[in-house]
mmCIF file of C-alpha atoms in Angstrom:
data_model
loop_
_atom_site.group_PDB
_atom_site.id
_atom_site.type_symbol
_atom_site.label_atom_id
_atom_site.label_comp_id
_atom_site.label_asym_id
_atom_site.label_seq_id
_atom_site.Cartn_x
_atom_site.Cartn_y
_atom_site.Cartn_z
ATOM 1 C CA MET A 6 94.919 -37.595 38.368
ATOM 2 C CA GLY A 7 94.290 -41.231 39.240
ATOM 3 C CA GLU A 8 94.442 -42.840 42.601
ATOM 4 C CA LEU A 9 97.562 -44.704 42.001
ATOM 5 C CA GLU A 10 99.344 -41.496 40.648
ATOM 6 C CA GLN A 11 98.113 -39.621 43.703
ATOM 7 C CA ALA A 12 99.563 -42.243 45.992
ATOM 8 C CA VAL A 13 102.895 -42.115 44.224
ATOM 9 C CA LEU A 14 102.973 -38.359 44.400
ATOM 10 C CA GLU A 15 102.194 -38.446 48.121
ATOM 11 C CA VAL A 16 105.158 -40.517 48.657
ATOM 12 C CA LEU A 17 107.400 -38.079 46.636
ATOM 13 C CA TRP A 18 106.069 -35.418 49.058
ATOM 14 C CA GLU A 19 106.707 -37.356 52.028
ATOM 15 C CA VAL A 20 110.343 -38.257 51.209
ATOM 16 C CA GLU A 21 111.137 -34.618 50.714
ATOM 17 C CA SER A 22 114.166 -35.290 48.372
ATOM 18 C CA PRO A 23 114.453 -37.024 44.936
ATOM 19 C CA ALA A 24 113.741 -40.681 45.202
ATOM 20 C CA SER A 25 114.398 -43.655 43.038
ATOM 21 C CA GLY A 26 111.588 -45.859 41.526
ATOM 22 C CA ARG A 27 112.805 -48.662 44.036
ATOM 23 C CA GLU A 28 112.428 -46.199 47.035
ATOM 24 C CA VAL A 29 108.921 -45.231 45.783
ATOM 25 C CA HIS A 30 108.011 -48.908 45.221
ATOM 26 C CA GLY A 31 109.359 -49.822 48.658
ATOM 27 C CA ARG A 32 107.032 -47.193 50.248
ATOM 28 C CA LEU A 33 103.986 -48.453 48.589
ATOM 29 C CA ALA A 34 104.782 -52.006 49.665
ATOM 30 C CA GLY A 35 101.397 -52.554 51.308
ATOM 31 C CA ARG A 36 99.757 -52.256 47.922
ATOM 32 C CA ASP A 37 101.062 -55.271 46.235
ATOM 33 C CA LEU A 38 102.309 -53.434 43.040
ATOM 34 C CA ALA A 39 105.065 -54.546 40.663
ATOM 35 C CA TYR A 40 107.943 -52.426 40.455
ATOM 36 C CA THR A 41 107.408 -51.879 36.760
ATOM 37 C CA THR A 42 103.994 -50.439 37.591
ATOM 38 C CA VAL A 43 105.366 -47.951 39.810
ATOM 39 C CA THR A 44 107.881 -46.876 37.369
ATOM 40 C CA THR A 45 105.220 -46.637 34.646
ATOM 41 C CA VAL A 46 103.169 -44.319 36.956
ATOM 42 C CA LEU A 47 106.254 -42.314 37.667
ATOM 43 C CA ASP A 48 106.927 -41.912 33.811
ATOM 44 C CA ARG A 49 103.300 -41.000 33.227
ATOM 45 C CA LEU A 50 103.627 -38.233 36.035
ATOM 46 C CA VAL A 51 106.810 -36.930 34.161
ATOM 47 C CA ARG A 52 104.893 -36.747 31.053
ATOM 48 C CA LYS A 53 102.035 -34.888 32.714
ATOM 49 C CA ASP A 54 104.750 -32.400 34.020
ATOM 50 C CA VAL A 55 103.821 -33.233 37.666
ATOM 51 C CA VAL A 56 107.017 -34.947 38.572
ATOM 52 C CA VAL A 57 110.637 -34.070 37.362
ATOM 53 C CA ARG A 58 113.124 -36.840 36.639
ATOM 54 C CA GLU A 59 116.961 -36.675 36.808
ATOM 55 C CA ARG A 60 119.493 -39.377 35.991
ATOM 56 C CA ASP A 61 121.425 -40.828 38.881
ATOM 57 C CA GLY A 62 124.009 -43.258 37.453
ATOM 58 C CA ARG A 63 122.004 -45.931 35.447
ATOM 59 C CA ALA A 64 118.861 -45.114 37.292
ATOM 60 C CA PHE A 65 116.548 -42.110 37.641
ATOM 61 C CA ARG A 66 115.345 -40.094 40.864
ATOM 62 C CA TYR A 67 112.065 -38.435 40.771
ATOM 63 C CA ALA A 68 110.612 -35.313 42.690
ATOM 64 C CA PRO A 69 107.444 -33.469 42.526
ATOM 65 C CA ARG A 70 107.511 -30.401 40.443
ATOM 66 C CA ARG A 71 105.557 -28.320 42.906
ATOM 67 C CA THR A 72 104.910 -28.469 46.705
ATOM 68 C CA ARG A 73 101.713 -30.087 47.883
ATOM 69 C CA ALA A 74 100.477 -26.489 48.613
ATOM 70 C CA ALA A 75 101.314 -25.014 45.218
ATOM 71 C CA MET A 76 99.747 -28.005 43.376
ATOM 72 C CA THR A 77 96.484 -27.609 45.484
ATOM 73 C CA ALA A 78 96.423 -23.758 44.718
ATOM 74 C CA GLU A 79 96.917 -24.526 41.045
ATOM 75 C CA LEU A 80 93.978 -26.999 40.976
ATOM 76 C CA MET A 81 91.836 -24.342 42.853
ATOM 77 C CA HIS A 82 92.723 -21.703 40.256
ATOM 78 C CA GLU A 83 91.965 -24.193 37.406
ATOM 79 C CA ALA A 84 88.578 -24.928 38.991
ATOM 80 C CA LEU A 85 87.785 -21.167 39.345
ATOM 81 C CA GLU A 86 88.779 -20.606 35.589
ATOM 82 C CA ALA A 87 86.425 -23.476 34.504
ATOM 83 C CA THR A 88 83.523 -21.586 36.305
ATOM 84 C CA ALA A 89 84.522 -18.075 35.117
ATOM 85 C CA ALA A 90 80.973 -16.964 34.593
ATOM 86 C CA ASP A 91 80.133 -17.904 38.232
ATOM 87 C CA ARG A 92 83.407 -17.323 39.899
ATOM 88 C CA GLU A 93 82.090 -15.238 42.671
ATOM 89 C CA GLN A 94 79.322 -17.802 43.422
ATOM 90 C CA ALA A 95 81.950 -20.418 43.464
ATOM 91 C CA LEU A 96 84.091 -18.611 45.967
ATOM 92 C CA VAL A 97 81.179 -17.771 48.109
ATOM 93 C CA SER A 98 80.078 -21.422 48.083
ATOM 94 C CA PHE A 99 83.589 -22.562 48.837
ATOM 95 C CA VAL A 100 83.842 -20.267 51.804
ATOM 96 C CA GLY A 101 80.366 -21.178 53.029
ATOM 97 C CA GLU A 102 81.453 -24.825 53.354
ATOM 98 C CA ALA A 103 84.940 -24.085 54.813
ATOM 99 C CA SER A 104 85.654 -25.155 58.376
ATOM 100 C CA ALA A 105 86.529 -22.710 61.138
ATOM 101 C CA GLU A 106 90.106 -23.486 60.723
ATOM 102 C CA ASP A 107 90.067 -22.889 56.997
ATOM 103 C CA LEU A 108 88.285 -19.685 57.490
ATOM 104 C CA ALA A 109 90.872 -18.553 60.030
ATOM 105 C CA ALA A 110 93.665 -19.504 57.659
ATOM 106 C CA LEU A 111 91.904 -17.433 54.778
ATOM 107 C CA ARG A 112 91.530 -14.337 57.095
ATOM 108 C CA ARG A 113 95.231 -14.597 58.077
ATOM 109 C CA ALA A 114 96.323 -14.933 54.307
ATOM 110 C CA LEU A 115 94.065 -12.062 53.346
ATOM 111 C CA ASP A 116 95.472 -9.928 56.193
ATOM 112 C CA ASP A 117 98.960 -10.748 55.110
ATOM 113 C CA LEU A 118 98.185 -9.629 51.520
ATOM 114 C CA SER A 119 96.831 -6.192 52.765
#
């Protein structure tokens, strides 16, 4: 995903409810973007199945298809699938570079699954 697509998605996660293109554009005001650029990015995210779009009168409202955590997990799973032959080594490497806070969160999650 491109940097602008990521920024638009971050806005949608922040607002926590479906947002119009104008609302997203307004929250990206410091970037000096045209409104049409923002709506083009939103449409691209809809085509990529990252964002859902619903009609609201003559306009559309947009919302992320998944939570930030669910999307991050999906990306992690895709990365592991891409390294299927070295999956264990990839996990060991990931954990070896994790912060103390991340390791504590992983331990809690594994304990909860047990």
